[in-house]
Tab-separated table of C-alpha atoms and ligand atoms in Angstrom:
chain	number	residue	atom	x	y	z
A	17	MET	CA	0.000	0.000	0.000
A	18	GLU	CA	1.215	3.504	-0.729
A	19	THR	CA	2.403	5.484	2.249
A	20	TYR	CA	1.235	8.717	3.770
A	21	ASN	CA	3.844	11.066	2.398
A	22	GLN	CA	3.567	10.072	-1.249
A	23	THR	CA	1.272	13.025	-1.774
A	24	THR	CA	1.152	14.239	-5.331
A	25	ASP	CA	0.593	17.832	-6.429
A	26	LYS	CA	-2.655	16.706	-7.956
A	27	LEU	CA	-4.310	16.322	-4.584
A	28	ASN	CA	-2.794	19.366	-2.969
A	29	HIS	CA	-5.610	21.606	-4.087
A	30	THR	CA	-8.071	19.422	-2.198
A	31	GLN	CA	-5.942	18.855	0.906
A	32	ASN	CA	-8.252	21.103	2.825
A	33	HIS	CA	-11.516	19.245	3.277
A	34	ARG	CA	-13.436	22.501	3.565
A	35	PHE	CA	-12.359	23.627	0.138
A	36	PHE	CA	-14.311	22.486	-2.906
A	37	ARG	CA	-13.233	23.473	-6.367
A	38	ASP	CA	-15.696	25.848	-8.006
A	39	ASP	CA	-13.917	26.651	-11.266
A	40	GLU	CA	-15.415	25.948	-14.692
A	41	PHE	CA	-13.269	22.835	-14.996
A	42	TRP	CA	-15.230	21.399	-17.949
A	43	ARG	CA	-13.983	24.196	-20.198
A	44	SER	CA	-10.580	22.496	-20.319
A	45	ILE	CA	-12.227	19.803	-22.468
A	46	PRO	CA	-11.698	21.087	-26.044
A	47	GLY	CA	-15.246	20.093	-27.084
A	48	TRP	CA	-16.840	21.966	-24.174
A	49	GLN	CA	-14.901	25.227	-24.135
A	50	SER	CA	-18.024	27.285	-24.711
A	51	ILE	CA	-20.408	25.389	-22.422
A	52	THR	CA	-21.803	27.719	-19.766
A	53	SER	CA	-22.323	26.918	-16.118
A	54	ASP	CA	-26.113	26.895	-16.685
A	55	GLN	CA	-25.837	24.342	-19.475
A	56	PHE	CA	-23.380	22.193	-17.533
A	57	GLY	CA	-25.597	22.391	-14.457
A	58	ASP	CA	-28.660	21.022	-16.270
A	59	TYR	CA	-29.044	17.287	-15.669
A	60	ARG	CA	-30.689	16.915	-19.107
A	61	TRP	CA	-27.602	18.337	-20.799
A	62	GLN	CA	-25.481	15.956	-18.695
A	63	LEU	CA	-27.482	12.875	-19.703
A	64	LYS	CA	-27.667	13.883	-23.362
A	65	ASN	CA	-23.924	14.421	-23.523
A	66	SER	CA	-22.854	11.261	-21.684
A	67	ILE	CA	-19.770	9.596	-23.081
A	68	ALA	CA	-20.604	6.122	-24.373
A	69	SER	CA	-18.061	5.493	-27.128
A	70	ILE	CA	-14.349	5.826	-27.798
A	71	ASP	CA	-15.141	7.991	-30.818
A	72	LYS	CA	-16.899	10.440	-28.540
A	73	ILE	CA	-13.834	10.592	-26.276
A	74	LYS	CA	-11.652	11.469	-29.269
A	75	GLU	CA	-14.169	14.001	-30.538
A	76	LEU	CA	-14.287	15.797	-27.178
A	77	LEU	CA	-10.627	15.681	-26.230
A	78	LYS	CA	-9.093	16.181	-29.687
A	79	HIS	CA	-5.306	16.681	-29.199
A	80	ARG	CA	-5.557	16.224	-25.417
A	81	ILE	CA	-5.592	12.425	-25.690
A	82	SER	CA	-2.911	10.324	-27.361
A	83	ASP	CA	-3.675	7.613	-29.915
A	84	GLN	CA	-1.910	5.202	-27.625
A	85	ILE	CA	-4.357	5.774	-24.761
A	86	LEU	CA	-7.324	5.646	-27.125
A	87	GLU	CA	-6.117	2.312	-28.474
A	88	ASP	CA	-5.648	1.088	-24.882
A	89	CYS	CA	-9.280	2.032	-24.085
A	90	LYS	CA	-10.534	0.325	-27.215
A	91	ARG	CA	-8.768	-2.925	-26.422
A	92	ALA	CA	-10.189	-2.816	-22.886
A	93	PHE	CA	-13.673	-3.447	-24.252
A	94	ASP	CA	-12.694	-7.004	-25.160
A	95	LEU	CA	-11.409	-7.710	-21.663
A	96	PHE	CA	-13.781	-5.999	-19.260
A	97	PRO	CA	-17.429	-6.963	-18.884
A	98	ILE	CA	-18.982	-3.549	-18.469
A	99	ASP	CA	-19.982	-1.033	-21.124
A	100	LEU	CA	-18.834	2.557	-21.266
A	101	ARG	CA	-20.948	5.378	-19.911
A	102	ILE	CA	-19.551	8.440	-18.151
A	103	THR	CA	-21.332	11.654	-17.211
A	104	PRO	CA	-19.783	14.892	-18.544
A	105	TYR	CA	-19.347	15.942	-14.902
A	106	ILE	CA	-17.011	13.036	-14.134
A	107	PHE	CA	-15.411	13.043	-17.585
A	108	SER	CA	-14.239	16.623	-17.151
A	109	LEU	CA	-12.947	16.008	-13.612
A	110	ILE	CA	-10.517	13.419	-14.991
A	111	ASP	CA	-6.993	14.822	-15.198
A	112	TRP	CA	-6.414	14.379	-18.938
A	113	ASP	CA	-2.778	15.410	-18.525
A	114	ASN	CA	-2.249	12.227	-16.540
A	115	PRO	CA	-5.086	9.830	-17.414
A	116	ILE	CA	-3.093	6.691	-16.567
A	117	ASP	CA	-3.010	7.390	-12.839
A	118	ASP	CA	-6.223	9.352	-12.533
A	119	PRO	CA	-8.542	7.775	-9.934
A	120	LEU	CA	-11.698	8.596	-11.917
A	121	ARG	CA	-10.302	7.252	-15.179
A	122	ARG	CA	-9.307	4.120	-13.241
A	123	GLN	CA	-12.834	3.565	-11.970
A	124	PHE	CA	-14.864	4.323	-15.069
A	125	LEU	CA	-12.646	3.917	-18.138
A	126	PRO	CA	-10.548	0.735	-17.943
A	127	LEU	CA	-7.302	0.352	-19.908
A	128	ALA	CA	-6.280	-2.974	-21.434
A	129	SER	CA	-2.689	-2.350	-20.302
A	130	GLN	CA	-3.821	-2.442	-16.665
A	131	PHE	CA	-5.796	-5.676	-16.964
A	132	GLN	CA	-4.842	-8.445	-14.525
A	133	LYS	CA	-5.897	-12.045	-15.026
A	134	ASN	CA	-9.136	-12.908	-13.207
A	135	HIS	CA	-8.804	-14.689	-9.885
A	136	PRO	CA	-9.717	-18.411	-10.251
A	137	PHE	CA	-12.693	-17.875	-7.928
A	138	VAL	CA	-14.324	-14.863	-9.533
A	139	LEU	CA	-18.015	-15.361	-10.289
A	140	LYS	CA	-20.376	-13.189	-12.302
A	141	ASP	CA	-22.796	-13.371	-9.384
A	142	SER	CA	-20.157	-13.493	-6.672
A	143	LEU	CA	-22.560	-12.596	-3.865
A	144	PHE	CA	-25.041	-15.330	-4.868
A	145	GLU	CA	-27.832	-12.810	-5.279
A	146	GLU	CA	-29.752	-15.165	-7.531
A	147	ALA	CA	-29.694	-17.932	-4.942
A	148	ASP	CA	-31.008	-15.479	-2.358
A	149	SER	CA	-33.798	-14.143	-4.596
A	150	PRO	CA	-37.133	-15.753	-3.678
A	151	ILE	CA	-38.725	-13.889	-6.597
A	152	ASN	CA	-37.352	-11.822	-9.480
A	153	HIS	CA	-35.671	-8.507	-8.617
A	154	LEU	CA	-35.797	-9.028	-4.841
A	155	VAL	CA	-32.824	-10.271	-2.813
A	156	HIS	CA	-33.761	-11.513	0.648
A	157	ARG	CA	-30.504	-12.558	2.283
A	158	TYR	CA	-30.823	-11.053	5.740
A	159	PRO	CA	-33.720	-11.756	8.102
A	160	ASP	CA	-35.204	-8.254	8.310
A	161	LYS	CA	-34.005	-6.391	5.226
A	162	VAL	CA	-34.385	-6.842	1.480
A	163	LEU	CA	-32.772	-5.467	-1.637
A	164	PHE	CA	-35.399	-4.204	-4.077
A	165	LEU	CA	-33.958	-3.975	-7.609
A	166	ALA	CA	-36.105	-1.286	-9.173
A	167	LEU	CA	-34.242	-0.663	-12.433
A	168	GLY	CA	-31.145	-1.691	-14.386
A	169	LYS	CA	-29.881	1.662	-15.580
A	170	CYS	CA	-27.195	4.010	-14.291
A	171	PRO	CA	-26.041	7.432	-15.506
A	172	LEU	CA	-22.478	6.072	-15.388
A	173	TYR	CA	-21.051	2.555	-15.292
A	174	CYS	CA	-18.393	1.583	-12.745
A	175	SER	CA	-15.855	-0.908	-14.132
A	176	TYR	CA	-16.023	-2.815	-10.860
A	177	CYS	CA	-19.830	-3.082	-10.748
A	178	THR	CA	-20.948	-5.995	-8.553
A	179	ARG	CA	-23.929	-6.432	-10.902
A	180	SER	CA	-21.982	-6.143	-14.170
A	181	ARG	CA	-23.784	-9.342	-15.210
A	182	LEU	CA	-26.991	-7.309	-15.359
A	183	ILE	CA	-26.039	-3.663	-15.720
A	184	GLY	CA	-24.728	-1.822	-18.726
A	185	GLY	CA	-26.413	-3.354	-21.765
A	186	SER	CA	-24.591	-6.155	-23.517
A	187	SER	CA	-20.867	-5.898	-23.951
A	188	ARG	CA	-18.742	-7.994	-26.274
A	189	ASN	CA	-18.252	-10.483	-23.474
A	190	GLY	CA	-21.803	-11.669	-23.791
A	191	ARG	CA	-25.390	-10.527	-23.785
A	192	LYS	CA	-26.845	-9.818	-20.411
A	193	GLN	CA	-30.129	-10.284	-18.741
A	194	SER	CA	-31.271	-6.989	-17.440
A	195	ILE	CA	-33.191	-5.628	-14.516
A	196	SER	CA	-36.350	-4.151	-15.964
A	197	PRO	CA	-39.290	-4.913	-13.699
A	198	GLY	CA	-42.719	-3.843	-14.920
A	199	LEU	CA	-45.702	-2.897	-12.774
A	200	SER	CA	-46.797	-6.512	-12.372
A	201	ASP	CA	-43.305	-7.435	-11.149
A	202	PHE	CA	-43.503	-4.603	-8.638
A	203	GLU	CA	-46.866	-5.965	-7.444
A	204	THR	CA	-45.293	-9.381	-6.880
A	205	MET	CA	-42.403	-7.779	-4.987
A	206	PHE	CA	-44.791	-5.746	-2.799
A	207	ASP	CA	-46.853	-8.892	-2.095
A	208	TYR	CA	-43.748	-10.758	-1.009
A	209	ILE	CA	-42.788	-7.946	1.358
A	210	ARG	CA	-46.360	-7.651	2.692
A	211	SER	CA	-46.502	-11.353	3.441
A	212	HIS	CA	-43.133	-11.442	5.239
A	213	ASN	CA	-43.754	-9.751	8.518
A	214	GLN	CA	-40.100	-9.930	9.623
A	215	ILE	CA	-38.986	-7.487	6.867
A	216	GLU	CA	-38.497	-3.961	8.245
A	217	ASP	CA	-35.936	-2.437	5.886
A	218	VAL	CA	-35.995	-2.061	2.098
A	219	VAL	CA	-33.021	-0.935	-0.007
A	220	ILE	CA	-34.325	0.454	-3.312
A	221	SER	CA	-31.478	0.094	-5.772
A	222	GLY	CA	-30.596	-1.480	-9.107
A	223	GLY	CA	-29.324	0.431	-11.148
A	224	ASP	CA	-29.402	3.948	-9.881
A	225	VAL	CA	-32.519	5.624	-8.546
A	226	SER	CA	-31.472	8.852	-10.314
A	227	LEU	CA	-32.925	7.278	-13.473
A	228	LEU	CA	-36.139	6.140	-11.792
A	229	SER	CA	-39.105	8.363	-12.685
A	230	SER	CA	-40.604	10.509	-9.962
A	231	ASP	CA	-43.866	8.558	-10.400
A	232	LEU	CA	-42.106	5.296	-9.594
A	233	ILE	CA	-40.258	6.864	-6.680
A	234	ARG	CA	-43.637	7.824	-5.256
A	235	LEU	CA	-45.363	4.558	-6.118
A	236	ILE	CA	-42.643	2.377	-4.578
A	237	GLY	CA	-42.135	4.654	-1.576
A	238	LYS	CA	-45.835	5.041	-0.768
A	239	THR	CA	-46.620	1.350	-1.189
A	240	LEU	CA	-43.770	0.356	1.103
A	241	LEU	CA	-44.555	2.997	3.721
A	242	ASP	CA	-48.161	1.734	3.740
A	243	ILE	CA	-46.963	-1.668	4.935
A	244	ASP	CA	-47.100	-1.657	8.735
A	245	HIS	CA	-43.982	-3.711	9.366
A	246	ILE	CA	-41.773	-1.594	7.064
A	247	ARG	CA	-39.821	0.842	9.253
A	248	ARG	CA	-36.941	1.981	7.031
A	249	ILE	CA	-36.459	2.526	3.337
A	250	ARG	CA	-33.412	3.787	1.459
A	251	TYR	CA	-33.101	5.035	-2.086
A	252	ALA	CA	-29.687	4.279	-3.602
A	253	THR	CA	-28.193	6.781	-6.014
A	254	LYS	CA	-24.652	7.630	-7.016
A	255	SER	CA	-25.875	10.953	-8.401
A	256	LEU	CA	-24.385	13.024	-5.571
A	257	ALA	CA	-20.976	11.853	-6.753
A	258	VAL	CA	-21.404	11.562	-10.513
A	259	LEU	CA	-24.414	13.693	-11.458
A	260	PRO	CA	-25.076	16.238	-8.673
A	261	MET	CA	-27.000	18.296	-11.255
A	262	LYS	CA	-29.826	15.775	-10.978
A	263	ILE	CA	-30.429	16.821	-7.372
A	264	LEU	CA	-29.973	20.509	-8.105
A	265	SER	CA	-31.973	20.797	-11.325
A	266	ASP	CA	-34.622	18.049	-11.479
A	267	ASP	CA	-37.108	19.561	-9.053
A	268	ASP	CA	-39.906	17.075	-9.664
A	269	TRP	CA	-37.615	14.114	-8.964
A	270	PHE	CA	-36.123	15.830	-5.915
A	271	ARG	CA	-39.595	16.691	-4.553
A	272	ALA	CA	-40.707	13.065	-4.965
A	273	LEU	CA	-37.894	11.924	-2.676
A	274	ILE	CA	-38.598	14.667	-0.156
A	275	GLU	CA	-42.323	13.835	-0.137
A	276	MET	CA	-41.455	10.223	0.697
A	277	ASN	CA	-39.186	11.439	3.475
A	278	GLU	CA	-41.988	13.585	4.911
A	279	MET	CA	-44.550	10.819	4.552
A	280	GLY	CA	-42.172	8.484	6.372
A	281	ARG	CA	-41.572	10.941	9.183
A	282	LYS	CA	-45.331	11.369	9.782
A	283	ARG	CA	-45.482	7.622	10.310
A	284	ASP	CA	-42.300	7.432	12.425
A	285	LYS	CA	-40.433	5.722	9.606
A	286	GLN	CA	-37.024	6.496	8.156
A	287	VAL	CA	-36.553	7.387	4.501
A	288	CYS	CA	-32.959	8.123	3.493
A	289	ILE	CA	-30.538	8.304	0.607
A	290	HIS	CA	-27.529	6.037	0.171
A	291	THR	CA	-24.846	7.310	-2.135
A	292	HIS	CA	-21.458	6.226	-3.410
A	293	PHE	CA	-18.386	8.478	-3.385
A	294	SER	CA	-15.013	6.740	-3.666
A	295	SER	CA	-12.571	9.552	-4.420
A	296	PRO	CA	-12.054	13.182	-3.357
A	297	CYS	CA	-11.591	13.889	-7.078
A	298	GLU	CA	-15.350	13.263	-7.533
A	299	ILE	CA	-16.104	16.129	-5.199
A	300	SER	CA	-16.478	19.693	-6.483
A	301	GLU	CA	-18.628	22.577	-5.248
A	302	TRP	CA	-21.623	20.916	-6.947
A	303	SER	CA	-21.494	18.023	-4.460
A	304	PRO	CA	-21.867	19.958	-1.162
A	305	GLN	CA	-24.631	21.978	-2.793
A	306	ALA	CA	-26.494	18.801	-3.688
A	307	ALA	CA	-25.873	17.335	-0.226
A	308	GLU	CA	-27.053	20.566	1.386
A	309	ARG	CA	-30.300	20.495	-0.587
A	310	PHE	CA	-31.105	17.124	1.006
A	311	PHE	CA	-29.868	18.168	4.440
A	312	ARG	CA	-32.085	21.247	4.573
A	313	GLU	CA	-35.110	19.052	3.932
A	314	GLY	CA	-34.119	16.719	6.763
A	315	MET	CA	-33.089	13.862	4.501
A	316	ILE	CA	-30.237	11.750	5.876
A	317	VAL	CA	-27.599	10.835	3.284
A	318	ARG	CA	-25.149	7.999	3.935
A	319	ASN	CA	-22.197	6.998	1.800
A	320	GLN	CA	-20.771	3.657	0.699
A	321	THR	CA	-17.239	3.711	-0.711
A	322	VAL	CA	-15.508	0.929	-2.593
A	323	PHE	CA	-11.874	0.404	-1.574
A	324	GLN	CA	-9.829	0.322	-4.783
A	325	GLN	CA	-6.135	0.141	-5.533
A	326	GLY	CA	-4.847	3.430	-6.892
A	327	VAL	CA	-8.143	5.184	-6.167
A	328	ASN	CA	-8.346	5.493	-2.396
A	329	THR	CA	-5.666	3.165	-0.985
A	330	ARG	CA	-3.540	6.066	0.241
A	331	ILE	CA	-4.132	7.135	3.821
A	332	ASP	CA	-4.227	10.839	3.008
A	333	VAL	CA	-6.724	10.257	0.192
A	334	MET	CA	-9.101	8.115	2.266
A	335	GLY	CA	-8.741	10.536	5.174
A	336	LEU	CA	-9.588	13.495	2.964
A	337	LEU	CA	-12.613	11.700	1.498
A	338	ILE	CA	-13.979	10.845	4.938
A	339	LYS	CA	-13.460	14.400	6.227
A	340	GLN	CA	-15.053	15.937	3.132
A	341	LEU	CA	-18.091	13.660	3.440
A	342	GLY	CA	-18.549	14.539	7.098
A	343	TYR	CA	-18.199	18.227	6.287
A	344	MET	CA	-20.960	17.888	3.657
A	345	ASN	CA	-23.265	16.158	6.166
A	346	VAL	CA	-23.000	12.898	4.278
A	347	GLN	CA	-22.370	10.109	6.751
A	348	PRO	CA	-19.555	7.714	5.794
A	349	TYR	CA	-21.289	4.377	6.357
A	350	TYR	CA	-19.263	1.630	4.688
A	351	VAL	CA	-15.997	1.083	2.855
A	352	PHE	CA	-16.263	-2.204	0.965
A	353	LEU	CA	-13.628	-4.551	-0.308
A	354	LEU	CA	-14.345	-5.258	-3.967
A	355	ASP	CA	-16.705	-8.111	-4.725
A	356	MET	CA	-14.987	-10.928	-6.612
A	357	VAL	CA	-16.514	-10.370	-10.063
A	358	PRO	CA	-14.653	-10.584	-13.413
A	359	GLY	CA	-12.483	-7.779	-14.783
A	360	ILE	CA	-11.520	-6.009	-11.555
A	361	GLU	CA	-8.318	-7.705	-10.395
A	362	HIS	CA	-6.272	-4.546	-11.044
A	363	LEU	CA	-8.474	-2.649	-8.581
A	364	ARG	CA	-8.607	-5.251	-5.803
A	365	THR	CA	-6.633	-4.943	-2.600
A	366	THR	CA	-5.654	-7.396	0.086
A	367	LEU	CA	-7.768	-7.864	3.179
A	368	ARG	CA	-4.785	-6.620	5.201
A	369	ASP	CA	-4.782	-3.330	3.253
A	370	ALA	CA	-8.406	-2.741	4.231
A	371	ALA	CA	-7.908	-3.645	7.892
A	372	GLU	CA	-4.844	-1.371	8.095
A	373	MET	CA	-6.740	1.458	6.437
A	374	GLU	CA	-9.585	1.205	8.922
A	375	LYS	CA	-7.091	1.345	11.781
A	376	SER	CA	-5.550	4.487	10.291
A	377	MET	CA	-8.940	6.173	10.031
A	378	ARG	CA	-10.035	5.560	13.645
A	379	GLY	CA	-10.064	8.803	15.605
A	380	LEU	CA	-9.661	10.981	12.521
A	381	THR	CA	-12.998	12.670	13.096
A	382	SER	CA	-16.322	12.150	14.889
A	383	GLY	CA	-16.802	8.466	15.601
A	384	PHE	CA	-20.146	8.369	13.810
A	385	ASN	CA	-18.362	9.567	10.682
A	386	ILE	CA	-15.846	6.718	10.655
A	387	PRO	CA	-17.096	4.107	8.176
A	388	ASP	CA	-17.157	0.383	8.811
A	389	PHE	CA	-14.725	-1.422	6.564
A	390	ALA	CA	-16.552	-4.510	5.349
A	391	CYS	CA	-16.292	-7.498	3.067
A	392	ASP	CA	-19.461	-8.763	1.382
A	393	LEU	CA	-18.633	-12.458	1.405
A	394	PRO	CA	-18.610	-14.397	-1.872
A	395	THR	CA	-21.300	-17.128	-2.079
A	396	GLY	CA	-23.786	-15.173	0.009
A	397	GLY	CA	-22.402	-14.723	3.531
A	398	GLY	CA	-23.352	-11.073	3.647
A	399	LYS	CA	-21.359	-8.102	4.918
A	400	GLN	CA	-18.774	-8.805	7.585
A	401	HIS	CA	-16.317	-6.470	9.278
A	402	VAL	CA	-12.816	-6.767	7.728
A	403	SER	CA	-11.287	-7.857	11.018
A	404	SER	CA	-13.910	-10.457	11.919
A	405	TYR	CA	-12.511	-13.349	9.867
A	406	ASP	CA	-11.871	-16.689	11.593
A	407	TYR	CA	-8.530	-17.173	9.876
A	408	TYR	CA	-6.357	-15.240	7.450
A	409	ASN	CA	-3.230	-16.570	5.795
A	410	GLU	CA	-1.413	-13.663	4.202
A	411	GLU	CA	0.971	-16.019	2.408
A	412	THR	CA	-1.806	-17.731	0.394
A	413	GLY	CA	-4.175	-14.744	0.546
A	414	ILE	CA	-7.008	-16.943	1.813
A	415	SER	CA	-9.325	-15.791	4.579
A	416	VAL	CA	-12.042	-17.941	6.187
A	417	TRP	CA	-15.262	-16.508	7.573
A	418	ARG	CA	-18.526	-17.421	9.225
A	419	SER	CA	-21.793	-15.571	9.169
A	420	PRO	CA	-23.882	-16.783	12.114
A	421	ALA	CA	-26.761	-14.320	11.603
A	422	VAL	CA	-27.119	-14.934	7.868
A	423	LYS	CA	-25.994	-18.472	6.958
A	424	PRO	CA	-25.153	-20.195	10.252
A	425	GLY	CA	-24.199	-23.524	8.708
A	426	LYS	CA	-21.747	-22.367	6.091
A	427	ALA	CA	-18.081	-21.363	5.831
A	428	PHE	CA	-16.962	-18.583	3.478
A	429	PHE	CA	-13.734	-17.575	1.756
A	430	TYR	CA	-12.342	-14.294	0.521
A	431	PHE	CA	-9.137	-14.173	-1.533
A	432	ASP	CA	-6.405	-11.570	-1.886
A	433	PRO	CA	-5.400	-10.837	-5.492
A	434	VAL	CA	-2.921	-13.489	-6.677
A	435	HIS	CA	-0.613	-10.847	-8.187
A	436	ARG	CA	-0.049	-9.469	-4.686
A	437	LEU	CA	1.252	-12.797	-3.308
A	438	SER	CA	4.805	-14.109	-3.141
A	439	PHE	CA	6.218	-15.864	-6.207
A	440	ASP	CA	5.928	-19.242	-4.453
A	441	ALA	CA	2.307	-18.679	-3.532
A	442	GLN	CA	1.516	-17.573	-7.081
A	443	GLN	CA	2.956	-20.861	-8.361
A	444	ARG	CA	0.785	-22.816	-5.912
A	445	TRP	CA	-2.321	-21.001	-7.143
A	446	LYS	CA	-1.594	-22.225	-10.681
A	447	ASP	CA	-1.795	-25.862	-9.603
A	448	ASP	CA	-5.290	-27.329	-9.003
A	449	LYS	CA	-4.084	-29.796	-6.353
A	450	GLN	CA	-2.072	-27.175	-4.482
A	451	ARG	CA	-5.053	-24.855	-4.555
A	452	ILE	CA	-7.247	-27.436	-2.832
A	453	LEU	CA	-4.529	-28.084	-0.250
A	454	MET	CA	-4.322	-24.372	0.495
A	455	LEU	CA	-8.104	-24.122	0.898
A	456	ARG	CA	-8.185	-27.221	3.147
A	457	GLU	CA	-5.401	-25.829	5.286
A	458	ALA	CA	-7.223	-22.520	5.714
A	459	LEU	CA	-10.515	-24.227	6.477
A	460	SER	CA	-8.972	-26.500	9.081
A	461	HIS	CA	-7.713	-23.441	10.970
A	462	GLY	CA	-10.775	-21.280	10.407
A	463	SER	CA	-14.044	-23.189	10.527
A	464	PRO	CA	-13.188	-26.895	10.642
A	465	ASP	CA	-16.773	-27.760	11.573
A	466	LEU	CA	-18.383	-26.002	8.615
A	467	ASN	CA	-18.525	-26.535	4.858
A	468	PRO	CA	-17.983	-23.855	2.242
A	469	ASP	CA	-19.946	-23.817	-1.002
A	470	PRO	CA	-19.407	-26.995	-3.097
A	471	LEU	CA	-17.939	-24.871	-5.925
A	472	TYR	CA	-14.628	-24.750	-4.023
A	473	GLY	CA	-14.356	-28.550	-4.146
A	474	VAL	CA	-13.146	-28.915	-0.547
A	475	LEU	CA	-16.091	-30.355	1.383
A	476	VAL	CA	-14.959	-31.631	4.791
B	514	PLP	C1	-26.116	-4.687	1.554
B	514	PLP	C2	-27.387	-5.366	1.521
B	514	PLP	C3	-28.438	-4.948	2.345
B	514	PLP	C4	-28.299	-3.787	3.316
B	514	PLP	O1	-27.330	-4.054	4.294
B	514	PLP	P1	-26.926	-2.972	5.395
B	514	PLP	O2	-25.768	-3.573	6.101
B	514	PLP	O3	-28.103	-2.782	6.275
B	514	PLP	O4	-26.584	-1.710	4.660
B	514	PLP	C5	-29.611	-5.669	2.288
B	514	PLP	N1	-29.754	-6.731	1.475
B	514	PLP	C6	-28.763	-7.155	0.686
B	514	PLP	C7	-28.968	-8.369	-0.158
B	514	PLP	C8	-27.550	-6.489	0.671
B	514	PLP	O5	-26.560	-6.907	-0.130
């Protein structure tokens, strides 16, 4: 992991967490030199001008991007499962003088030259969401909370998307199913929730709620709040980080969320927003303004970050992000290790990196603004604190976990990226027999009484 004092000039302008850049940064994009602040601040302009092809990148950047980088982007499409879509807001916050190391470029525009071979245990549905879906579009893994997949669209695609099997159209790596529930699907989902009295909490996600119509926001919110046993609902949107203009300029959509919040409060129920910042470079003056608009209406906003190599693995960068979020009245809730899906090995970190980072963040600011660092366990164990594993062998990169509240009878594994292991360990990972021996060894130390999923081939 990079160390504290490797601070680059690039971040110096944001070292102060109370300072948010308010320049017309998009005008440095040759194609947008004459775009005014009013145009740029209109969410419709943002959506219409999203970047969804390499040709568009070339057209906008002209001489500011080299043919070599363009070629690198093009080749990435054959290797990574997710399609390209970037909002103009994020596109113009990328440092095009140094795109290789830019944390936003890294997250949303993969380069073939940075590709690392997939870990042998990556799965398209690493979290086993399908196995935990009693009906379509509803994941019921935990006793009292459900994940309600309301749509399959996002204003921007993250290369590391945990649902890349469903989100982002169909890339060259295969056609995808999509999440596109109709009204009758919603009825079935509501019926399921109504008939399961233990459910108190609904996460409305997908996809990104910023692309859900205000009518559907109201319909879903009202129907859920009408169910007696529902006590908490959350709408999930990355728009604060990647399309703050949506919050600031789509009044009907914003009002729909606020109405749900007010309706909830009258019934002593919580309605909040969950958002997704991962880098201080995503934060400009537009972000605190958007956050403030929610705050003034009494809407709680919480943040979930994804811990990614070269994006937020430096202590000063993570510290700045957490302080900025707190300053904006956005509560840092989680920092997640990456889910083990295809095409993200170059972004993954070790479990040790995450545990060390959490330790470095403790005490930095108000305790309620220190996020939990968590690992959502492959094969459906749910979210566990990064230090709560039963066993962790840093030589083989294997950690063993249990999840008593979610799947009491099962053992779980998480794996550090193979390219971060010693040469010897990397050789062992190449050999099927050695791999099973390593898993058996870890299991015998961690949860000798429990079995992991049969896919690992190491039943005790
Ligand atoms: C993350 C998640 C939730 C919500 O979990 P919290 O820890 O309460 O944020 C609910 N259901 C599923 C399937 C999830 O993955």
